[in-house]
């Protein structure tokens, strides 16, 4: 169906400018202005505000009414050319809970940047800052009391925070996470906890401590899974314990991490 819109602007030899534009979409309304130039430099900008936007129009399980300001800009028109999107003053409601937040997302070539991204949906909170390309420098925190807000058909509670730094193939990770009553894509998990302090490139002590309870995948059930790792990455010791119906597996190994892979020997298996 045609989208109701009204635009006023000016077309020139080197570009086009829109002094005012209004469009009705997703049961809401947006007022925008901007410009596009193709000479002597290719660039574009769009900014404005939106009210009453209903995400339920494209994802039926997320009905709501959202208001926000937006500013977008870029250089060039090819995939990978620099682009920046800033959202401010997010408000309204989504699935009956209050929404808030804002932040800036940037993309250029293989690089993604996240600046002061803060999103709140009821008791769900997300914070993200940093940059990622061939290396990462990310800081994150998420508290989700209802995972269906993040993925349709999912459920459960998750809390996680930490940092990821260094080459993507072998990053330095410092993080903690916990969750309960999780269901996602046919996999259910009664609960988990994890603490990770792992640097695969240095001689300092690393440690991983992870525990899962009641993992179900189709008809398979794992009552518990416990994994620990201690020591420097070049000489670490790992232990794995799995309990399932008719099975108790305990394994220990030692070795080192090189080029993102573990190389070592099995010390015990029972």
PDB file of C-alpha atoms in Angstrom:
ATOM      1  CA  UNK A   1       0.000   0.000   0.000  1.00  0.00           C
ATOM      2  CA  UNK A   2       1.169   3.583  -0.666  1.00  0.00           C
ATOM      3  CA  UNK A   3       2.741   5.335   2.335  1.00  0.00           C
ATOM      4  CA  UNK A   4       1.174   8.777   3.001  1.00  0.00           C
ATOM      5  CA  UNK A   5       3.939  11.372   2.763  1.00  0.00           C
ATOM      6  CA  UNK A   6       4.506  15.080   2.084  1.00  0.00           C
ATOM      7  CA  UNK A   7       7.894  16.499   1.099  1.00  0.00           C
ATOM      8  CA  UNK A   8       9.181  20.014   0.444  1.00  0.00           C
ATOM      9  CA  UNK A   9      12.692  20.661  -0.790  1.00  0.00           C
ATOM     10  CA  UNK A  10      15.047  21.774  -3.520  1.00  0.00           C
ATOM     11  CA  UNK A  11      16.830  19.917  -6.314  1.00  0.00           C
ATOM     12  CA  UNK A  12      20.173  21.236  -7.544  1.00  0.00           C
ATOM     13  CA  UNK A  13      22.961  20.138  -9.868  1.00  0.00           C
ATOM     14  CA  UNK A  14      25.036  18.828  -6.977  1.00  0.00           C
ATOM     15  CA  UNK A  15      22.314  17.401  -4.714  1.00  0.00           C
ATOM     16  CA  UNK A  16      18.894  17.598  -3.201  1.00  0.00           C
ATOM     17  CA  UNK A  17      17.763  19.092   0.095  1.00  0.00           C
ATOM     18  CA  UNK A  18      14.553  18.382   1.980  1.00  0.00           C
ATOM     19  CA  UNK A  19      13.521  21.239   4.238  1.00  0.00           C
ATOM     20  CA  UNK A  20      10.539  19.347   5.600  1.00  0.00           C
ATOM     21  CA  UNK A  21       9.132  15.903   5.124  1.00  0.00           C
ATOM     22  CA  UNK A  22       6.387  14.033   6.901  1.00  0.00           C
ATOM     23  CA  UNK A  23       5.428  10.402   6.520  1.00  0.00           C
ATOM     24  CA  UNK A  24       2.913   8.087   8.162  1.00  0.00           C
ATOM     25  CA  UNK A  25       4.306   4.604   8.819  1.00  0.00           C
ATOM     26  CA  UNK A  26       3.906   1.720  11.271  1.00  0.00           C
ATOM     27  CA  UNK A  27       0.768   3.410  12.660  1.00  0.00           C
ATOM     28  CA  UNK A  28       2.879   6.400  13.638  1.00  0.00           C
ATOM     29  CA  UNK A  29       4.246   9.578  12.160  1.00  0.00           C
ATOM     30  CA  UNK A  30       7.729  10.918  11.358  1.00  0.00           C
ATOM     31  CA  UNK A  31       8.876  14.476  10.602  1.00  0.00           C
ATOM     32  CA  UNK A  32      12.244  14.563   8.840  1.00  0.00           C
ATOM     33  CA  UNK A  33      14.630  16.858   7.017  1.00  0.00           C
ATOM     34  CA  UNK A  34      17.973  16.324   5.356  1.00  0.00           C
ATOM     35  CA  UNK A  35      20.096  16.544   2.256  1.00  0.00           C
ATOM     36  CA  UNK A  36      21.954  14.393  -0.237  1.00  0.00           C
ATOM     37  CA  UNK A  37      24.924  15.664  -2.251  1.00  0.00           C
ATOM     38  CA  UNK A  38      26.761  13.818  -4.998  1.00  0.00           C
ATOM     39  CA  UNK A  39      29.273  16.495  -5.972  1.00  0.00           C
ATOM     40  CA  UNK A  40      31.931  17.408  -5.164  1.00  0.00           C
ATOM     41  CA  UNK A  41      31.626  14.941  -2.234  1.00  0.00           C
ATOM     42  CA  UNK A  42      29.082  12.175  -1.838  1.00  0.00           C
ATOM     43  CA  UNK A  43      27.353  12.528   1.511  1.00  0.00           C
ATOM     44  CA  UNK A  44      23.913  12.533   3.082  1.00  0.00           C
ATOM     45  CA  UNK A  45      22.139  13.484   6.315  1.00  0.00           C
ATOM     46  CA  UNK A  46      18.665  12.794   7.682  1.00  0.00           C
ATOM     47  CA  UNK A  47      17.313  13.918  11.056  1.00  0.00           C
ATOM     48  CA  UNK A  48      13.991  14.414  12.756  1.00  0.00           C
ATOM     49  CA  UNK A  49      11.565  12.802  15.154  1.00  0.00           C
ATOM     50  CA  UNK A  50       9.061   9.958  15.169  1.00  0.00           C
ATOM     51  CA  UNK A  51       5.964   9.437  17.317  1.00  0.00           C
ATOM     52  CA  UNK A  52       3.602   6.546  17.847  1.00  0.00           C
ATOM     53  CA  UNK A  53       5.715   3.997  15.953  1.00  0.00           C
ATOM     54  CA  UNK A  54       4.334   0.464  16.446  1.00  0.00           C
ATOM     55  CA  UNK A  55       6.952  -2.317  16.015  1.00  0.00           C
ATOM     56  CA  UNK A  56       4.065  -4.777  16.072  1.00  0.00           C
ATOM     57  CA  UNK A  57       3.467  -3.916  12.420  1.00  0.00           C
ATOM     58  CA  UNK A  58       6.613  -5.860  11.459  1.00  0.00           C
ATOM     59  CA  UNK A  59       6.883  -8.140  14.511  1.00  0.00           C
ATOM     60  CA  UNK A  60       3.417  -8.985  15.857  1.00  0.00           C
ATOM     61  CA  UNK A  61       4.728 -10.090  19.284  1.00  0.00           C
ATOM     62  CA  UNK A  62       6.091  -6.581  19.952  1.00  0.00           C
ATOM     63  CA  UNK A  63       3.074  -4.262  19.939  1.00  0.00           C
ATOM     64  CA  UNK A  64       3.623  -0.781  21.279  1.00  0.00           C
ATOM     65  CA  UNK A  65       3.904   2.913  20.629  1.00  0.00           C
ATOM     66  CA  UNK A  66       7.397   4.440  20.547  1.00  0.00           C
ATOM     67  CA  UNK A  67       8.636   8.029  20.281  1.00  0.00           C
ATOM     68  CA  UNK A  68      12.241   9.006  19.517  1.00  0.00           C
ATOM     69  CA  UNK A  69      14.540  11.445  17.789  1.00  0.00           C
ATOM     70  CA  UNK A  70      16.913  10.252  15.090  1.00  0.00           C
ATOM     71  CA  UNK A  71      19.928  11.644  13.244  1.00  0.00           C
ATOM     72  CA  UNK A  72      21.649   9.722  10.440  1.00  0.00           C
ATOM     73  CA  UNK A  73      24.576  10.673   8.241  1.00  0.00           C
ATOM     74  CA  UNK A  74      26.991   9.052   5.849  1.00  0.00           C
ATOM     75  CA  UNK A  75      29.649   9.536   3.224  1.00  0.00           C
ATOM     76  CA  UNK A  76      29.290   7.666  -0.057  1.00  0.00           C
ATOM     77  CA  UNK A  77      26.572   5.343  -1.213  1.00  0.00           C
ATOM     78  CA  UNK A  78      28.327   1.986  -1.377  1.00  0.00           C
ATOM     79  CA  UNK A  79      28.176  -0.863   1.123  1.00  0.00           C
ATOM     80  CA  UNK A  80      30.861  -0.292   3.726  1.00  0.00           C
ATOM     81  CA  UNK A  81      30.968   3.487   3.338  1.00  0.00           C
ATOM     82  CA  UNK A  82      30.832   5.346   6.678  1.00  0.00           C
ATOM     83  CA  UNK A  83      27.417   5.670   8.292  1.00  0.00           C
ATOM     84  CA  UNK A  84      26.297   6.949  11.691  1.00  0.00           C
ATOM     85  CA  UNK A  85      22.900   6.548  13.376  1.00  0.00           C
ATOM     86  CA  UNK A  86      22.011   8.363  16.604  1.00  0.00           C
ATOM     87  CA  UNK A  87      18.777   7.747  18.493  1.00  0.00           C
ATOM     88  CA  UNK A  88      17.838  10.026  21.396  1.00  0.00           C
ATOM     89  CA  UNK A  89      14.946  10.359  23.796  1.00  0.00           C
ATOM     90  CA  UNK A  90      13.423   6.940  23.221  1.00  0.00           C
ATOM     91  CA  UNK A  91      10.110   6.798  25.041  1.00  0.00           C
ATOM     92  CA  UNK A  92       6.680   5.205  24.978  1.00  0.00           C
ATOM     93  CA  UNK A  93       5.695   1.620  25.669  1.00  0.00           C
ATOM     94  CA  UNK A  94       6.477  -1.785  24.199  1.00  0.00           C
ATOM     95  CA  UNK A  95       4.394  -4.835  25.103  1.00  0.00           C
ATOM     96  CA  UNK A  96       2.864  -2.775  27.879  1.00  0.00           C
ATOM     97  CA  UNK A  97       6.157  -1.809  29.556  1.00  0.00           C
ATOM     98  CA  UNK A  98       7.961   1.532  29.508  1.00  0.00           C
ATOM     99  CA  UNK A  99      10.713   2.013  26.916  1.00  0.00           C
ATOM    100  CA  UNK A 100      13.659   4.389  27.241  1.00  0.00           C
ATOM    101  CA  UNK A 101      17.143   4.939  25.894  1.00  0.00           C
ATOM    102  CA  UNK A 102      19.337   6.163  23.090  1.00  0.00           C
ATOM    103  CA  UNK A 103      22.853   5.978  21.719  1.00  0.00           C
ATOM    104  CA  UNK A 104      24.984   6.078  18.614  1.00  0.00           C
ATOM    105  CA  UNK A 105      25.835   3.263  16.191  1.00  0.00           C
ATOM    106  CA  UNK A 106      28.532   3.681  13.559  1.00  0.00           C
ATOM    107  CA  UNK A 107      29.737   1.479  10.704  1.00  0.00           C
ATOM    108  CA  UNK A 108      32.623   1.950   8.267  1.00  0.00           C
ATOM    109  CA  UNK A 109      34.214  -0.895   6.326  1.00  0.00           C
ATOM    110  CA  UNK A 110      34.676  -3.741   8.805  1.00  0.00           C
ATOM    111  CA  UNK A 111      34.402  -1.499  11.867  1.00  0.00           C
ATOM    112  CA  UNK A 112      31.364  -1.132  14.119  1.00  0.00           C
ATOM    113  CA  UNK A 113      31.311   1.464  16.891  1.00  0.00           C
ATOM    114  CA  UNK A 114      28.886   1.707  19.824  1.00  0.00           C
ATOM    115  CA  UNK A 115      28.683   4.894  21.860  1.00  0.00           C
ATOM    116  CA  UNK A 116      26.543   5.264  24.980  1.00  0.00           C
ATOM    117  CA  UNK A 117      23.974   2.741  23.790  1.00  0.00           C
ATOM    118  CA  UNK A 118      21.444   2.446  26.611  1.00  0.00           C
ATOM    119  CA  UNK A 119      18.090   0.729  26.153  1.00  0.00           C
ATOM    120  CA  UNK A 120      15.473  -0.024  28.788  1.00  0.00           C
ATOM    121  CA  UNK A 121      12.296  -2.069  28.334  1.00  0.00           C
ATOM    122  CA  UNK A 122      10.560  -2.460  31.663  1.00  0.00           C
ATOM    123  CA  UNK A 123      13.027  -4.428  33.802  1.00  0.00           C
ATOM    124  CA  UNK A 124      15.233  -5.262  30.817  1.00  0.00           C
ATOM    125  CA  UNK A 125      18.359  -3.101  30.487  1.00  0.00           C
ATOM    126  CA  UNK A 126      21.117  -3.081  27.879  1.00  0.00           C
ATOM    127  CA  UNK A 127      24.329  -1.020  27.891  1.00  0.00           C
ATOM    128  CA  UNK A 128      26.981  -1.244  25.175  1.00  0.00           C
ATOM    129  CA  UNK A 129      30.101   0.796  24.406  1.00  0.00           C
ATOM    130  CA  UNK A 130      33.186   0.214  22.314  1.00  0.00           C
ATOM    131  CA  UNK A 131      34.374  -0.895  18.917  1.00  0.00           C
ATOM    132  CA  UNK A 132      34.726  -4.121  16.968  1.00  0.00           C
ATOM    133  CA  UNK A 133      36.493  -4.976  13.711  1.00  0.00           C
ATOM    134  CA  UNK A 134      39.338  -7.496  13.500  1.00  0.00           C
ATOM    135  CA  UNK A 135      39.873  -6.687  17.149  1.00  0.00           C
ATOM    136  CA  UNK A 136      37.402  -5.909  19.895  1.00  0.00           C
ATOM    137  CA  UNK A 137      37.212  -3.325  22.642  1.00  0.00           C
ATOM    138  CA  UNK A 138      33.730  -3.793  24.043  1.00  0.00           C
ATOM    139  CA  UNK A 139      32.056  -3.109  27.375  1.00  0.00           C
ATOM    140  CA  UNK A 140      28.595  -4.564  27.911  1.00  0.00           C
ATOM    141  CA  UNK A 141      25.931  -5.117  30.537  1.00  0.00           C
ATOM    142  CA  UNK A 142      22.525  -6.706  30.113  1.00  0.00           C
ATOM    143  CA  UNK A 143      19.750  -7.526  32.547  1.00  0.00           C
ATOM    144  CA  UNK A 144      16.803  -9.257  30.902  1.00  0.00           C
ATOM    145  CA  UNK A 145      13.803 -10.405  32.898  1.00  0.00           C
ATOM    146  CA  UNK A 146      11.942 -11.485  29.746  1.00  0.00           C
ATOM    147  CA  UNK A 147      14.018 -12.790  26.820  1.00  0.00           C
ATOM    148  CA  UNK A 148      11.013 -12.665  24.493  1.00  0.00           C
ATOM    149  CA  UNK A 149      11.623  -8.923  24.262  1.00  0.00           C
ATOM    150  CA  UNK A 150      14.959  -9.747  22.583  1.00  0.00           C
ATOM    151  CA  UNK A 151      13.917 -12.755  20.489  1.00  0.00           C
ATOM    152  CA  UNK A 152      10.447 -13.952  19.513  1.00  0.00           C
ATOM    153  CA  UNK A 153       9.506 -17.264  21.122  1.00  0.00           C
ATOM    154  CA  UNK A 154      12.230 -17.093  23.767  1.00  0.00           C
ATOM    155  CA  UNK A 155      11.746 -16.869  27.511  1.00  0.00           C
ATOM    156  CA  UNK A 156      13.853 -16.658  30.634  1.00  0.00           C
ATOM    157  CA  UNK A 157      16.002 -14.341  32.707  1.00  0.00           C
ATOM    158  CA  UNK A 158      19.631 -13.423  32.018  1.00  0.00           C
ATOM    159  CA  UNK A 159      22.117 -11.051  33.644  1.00  0.00           C
ATOM    160  CA  UNK A 160      25.600 -10.535  32.190  1.00  0.00           C
ATOM    161  CA  UNK A 161      28.350  -7.931  32.143  1.00  0.00           C
ATOM    162  CA  UNK A 162      31.980  -7.656  31.192  1.00  0.00           C
ATOM    163  CA  UNK A 163      34.615  -6.617  28.692  1.00  0.00           C
ATOM    164  CA  UNK A 164      36.004  -8.199  25.526  1.00  0.00           C
ATOM    165  CA  UNK A 165      39.339  -6.908  24.239  1.00  0.00           C
ATOM    166  CA  UNK A 166      41.904  -7.997  21.695  1.00  0.00           C
ATOM    167  CA  UNK A 167      41.913 -10.011  18.438  1.00  0.00           C
ATOM    168  CA  UNK A 168      38.576 -11.659  17.678  1.00  0.00           C
ATOM    169  CA  UNK A 169      40.270 -15.043  17.260  1.00  0.00           C
ATOM    170  CA  UNK A 170      41.732 -14.871  20.781  1.00  0.00           C
ATOM    171  CA  UNK A 171      40.215 -12.055  22.855  1.00  0.00           C
ATOM    172  CA  UNK A 172      40.835 -11.234  26.496  1.00  0.00           C
ATOM    173  CA  UNK A 173      37.486 -11.817  28.218  1.00  0.00           C
ATOM    174  CA  UNK A 174      36.488 -10.651  31.679  1.00  0.00           C
ATOM    175  CA  UNK A 175      32.813 -11.369  32.273  1.00  0.00           C
ATOM    176  CA  UNK A 176      30.179 -12.883  34.508  1.00  0.00           C
ATOM    177  CA  UNK A 177      26.720 -14.177  33.670  1.00  0.00           C
ATOM    178  CA  UNK A 178      23.781 -15.984  35.188  1.00  0.00           C
ATOM    179  CA  UNK A 179      20.363 -17.030  33.989  1.00  0.00           C
ATOM    180  CA  UNK A 180      17.280 -19.080  34.814  1.00  0.00           C
ATOM    181  CA  UNK A 181      14.197 -20.649  33.184  1.00  0.00           C
ATOM    182  CA  UNK A 182      15.581 -20.186  29.669  1.00  0.00           C
ATOM    183  CA  UNK A 183      13.921 -21.422  26.489  1.00  0.00           C
ATOM    184  CA  UNK A 184      15.329 -20.603  23.061  1.00  0.00           C
ATOM    185  CA  UNK A 185      14.904 -22.349  19.704  1.00  0.00           C
ATOM    186  CA  UNK A 186      13.920 -25.692  21.233  1.00  0.00           C
ATOM    187  CA  UNK A 187      16.642 -25.642  23.901  1.00  0.00           C
ATOM    188  CA  UNK A 188      15.706 -25.189  27.570  1.00  0.00           C
ATOM    189  CA  UNK A 189      17.931 -24.553  30.557  1.00  0.00           C
ATOM    190  CA  UNK A 190      16.852 -24.412  34.188  1.00  0.00           C
ATOM    191  CA  UNK A 191      19.796 -22.233  35.141  1.00  0.00           C
ATOM    192  CA  UNK A 192      23.441 -21.360  34.622  1.00  0.00           C
ATOM    193  CA  UNK A 193      26.248 -19.334  36.167  1.00  0.00           C
ATOM    194  CA  UNK A 194      29.570 -18.422  34.601  1.00  0.00           C
ATOM    195  CA  UNK A 195      32.626 -16.405  35.531  1.00  0.00           C
ATOM    196  CA  UNK A 196      35.327 -15.861  32.931  1.00  0.00           C
ATOM    197  CA  UNK A 197      38.698 -14.171  33.397  1.00  0.00           C
ATOM    198  CA  UNK A 198      40.678 -15.442  30.441  1.00  0.00           C
ATOM    199  CA  UNK A 199      43.595 -13.941  28.532  1.00  0.00           C
ATOM    200  CA  UNK A 200      44.933 -16.361  25.899  1.00  0.00           C
ATOM    201  CA  UNK A 201      48.042 -14.290  25.151  1.00  0.00           C
ATOM    202  CA  UNK A 202      49.622 -13.569  28.543  1.00  0.00           C
ATOM    203  CA  UNK A 203      51.250 -15.527  31.362  1.00  0.00           C
ATOM    204  CA  UNK A 204      48.922 -14.214  34.051  1.00  0.00           C
ATOM    205  CA  UNK A 205      46.549 -16.637  35.752  1.00  0.00           C
ATOM    206  CA  UNK A 206      43.254 -17.191  33.959  1.00  0.00           C
ATOM    207  CA  UNK A 207      40.138 -18.770  35.376  1.00  0.00           C
ATOM    208  CA  UNK A 208      36.818 -20.045  34.015  1.00  0.00           C
ATOM    209  CA  UNK A 209      34.061 -21.386  36.231  1.00  0.00           C
ATOM    210  CA  UNK A 210      30.798 -22.409  34.519  1.00  0.00           C
ATOM    211  CA  UNK A 211      27.817 -24.444  35.728  1.00  0.00           C
ATOM    212  CA  UNK A 212      24.647 -25.528  33.869  1.00  0.00           C
ATOM    213  CA  UNK A 213      21.540 -27.179  35.313  1.00  0.00           C
ATOM    214  CA  UNK A 214      18.866 -29.204  33.538  1.00  0.00           C
ATOM    215  CA  UNK A 215      19.780 -28.685  29.895  1.00  0.00           C
ATOM    216  CA  UNK A 216      17.185 -30.115  27.503  1.00  0.00           C
ATOM    217  CA  UNK A 217      17.596 -30.467  23.747  1.00  0.00           C
ATOM    218  CA  UNK A 218      14.728 -32.267  22.049  1.00  0.00           C
ATOM    219  CA  UNK A 219      14.525 -35.525  24.065  1.00  0.00           C
ATOM    220  CA  UNK A 220      18.047 -35.364  25.432  1.00  0.00           C
ATOM    221  CA  UNK A 221      18.581 -34.260  29.021  1.00  0.00           C
ATOM    222  CA  UNK A 222      21.738 -33.200  30.856  1.00  0.00           C
ATOM    223  CA  UNK A 223      21.132 -32.848  34.584  1.00  0.00           C
ATOM    224  CA  UNK A 224      24.297 -30.855  35.230  1.00  0.00           C
ATOM    225  CA  UNK A 225      27.473 -29.713  33.492  1.00  0.00           C
ATOM    226  CA  UNK A 226      30.391 -28.154  35.347  1.00  0.00           C
ATOM    227  CA  UNK A 227      33.532 -26.789  33.718  1.00  0.00           C
ATOM    228  CA  UNK A 228      36.553 -25.143  35.324  1.00  0.00           C
ATOM    229  CA  UNK A 229      39.860 -23.921  33.953  1.00  0.00           C
ATOM    230  CA  UNK A 230      42.791 -22.500  35.903  1.00  0.00           C
ATOM    231  CA  UNK A 231      46.319 -21.327  35.216  1.00  0.00           C
ATOM    232  CA  UNK A 232      48.088 -19.265  32.585  1.00  0.00           C
ATOM    233  CA  UNK A 233      46.838 -19.837  29.049  1.00  0.00           C
ATOM    234  CA  UNK A 234      50.111 -21.522  28.082  1.00  0.00           C
ATOM    235  CA  UNK A 235      49.802 -24.113  30.876  1.00  0.00           C
ATOM    236  CA  UNK A 236      46.199 -24.421  31.993  1.00  0.00           C
ATOM    237  CA  UNK A 237      44.328 -27.287  33.620  1.00  0.00           C
ATOM    238  CA  UNK A 238      40.690 -27.974  32.793  1.00  0.00           C
ATOM    239  CA  UNK A 239      38.028 -30.157  34.400  1.00  0.00           C
ATOM    240  CA  UNK A 240      34.651 -31.205  32.998  1.00  0.00           C
ATOM    241  CA  UNK A 241      31.911 -33.053  34.855  1.00  0.00           C
ATOM    242  CA  UNK A 242      28.645 -34.099  33.164  1.00  0.00           C
ATOM    243  CA  UNK A 243      25.697 -35.918  34.684  1.00  0.00           C
ATOM    244  CA  UNK A 244      22.841 -37.216  32.557  1.00  0.00           C
ATOM    245  CA  UNK A 245      20.389 -40.137  32.783  1.00  0.00           C
ATOM    246  CA  UNK A 246      22.567 -43.266  32.861  1.00  0.00           C
ATOM    247  CA  UNK A 247      25.784 -41.291  32.463  1.00  0.00           C
ATOM    248  CA  UNK A 248      28.410 -39.654  34.673  1.00  0.00           C
ATOM    249  CA  UNK A 249      31.443 -38.310  32.826  1.00  0.00           C
ATOM    250  CA  UNK A 250      34.440 -36.742  34.550  1.00  0.00           C
ATOM    251  CA  UNK A 251      37.427 -35.561  32.537  1.00  0.00           C
ATOM    252  CA  UNK A 252      40.605 -33.595  33.221  1.00  0.00           C
ATOM    253  CA  UNK A 253      43.080 -32.174  30.737  1.00  0.00           C
ATOM    254  CA  UNK A 254      46.115 -29.904  30.733  1.00  0.00           C
ATOM    255  CA  UNK A 255      47.792 -27.900  28.009  1.00  0.00           C
ATOM    256  CA  UNK A 256      48.015 -24.490  26.435  1.00  0.00           C
ATOM    257  CA  UNK A 257      46.218 -22.164  24.068  1.00  0.00           C
ATOM    258  CA  UNK A 258      47.942 -21.206  20.835  1.00  0.00           C
ATOM    259  CA  UNK A 259      46.445 -19.266  17.926  1.00  0.00           C
ATOM    260  CA  UNK A 260      43.005 -19.490  19.516  1.00  0.00           C
ATOM    261  CA  UNK A 261      43.048 -23.292  19.918  1.00  0.00           C
ATOM    262  CA  UNK A 262      43.734 -25.568  22.905  1.00  0.00           C
ATOM    263  CA  UNK A 263      46.514 -28.124  22.555  1.00  0.00           C
ATOM    264  CA  UNK A 264      47.170 -30.531  25.402  1.00  0.00           C
ATOM    265  CA  UNK A 265      46.644 -33.984  26.773  1.00  0.00           C
ATOM    266  CA  UNK A 266      43.877 -35.824  28.543  1.00  0.00           C
ATOM    267  CA  UNK A 267      44.887 -36.506  32.148  1.00  0.00           C
ATOM    268  CA  UNK A 268      41.887 -38.584  33.229  1.00  0.00           C
ATOM    269  CA  UNK A 269      38.527 -39.810  31.952  1.00  0.00           C
ATOM    270  CA  UNK A 270      35.955 -41.653  34.029  1.00  0.00           C
TER     271      UNK A 270
END
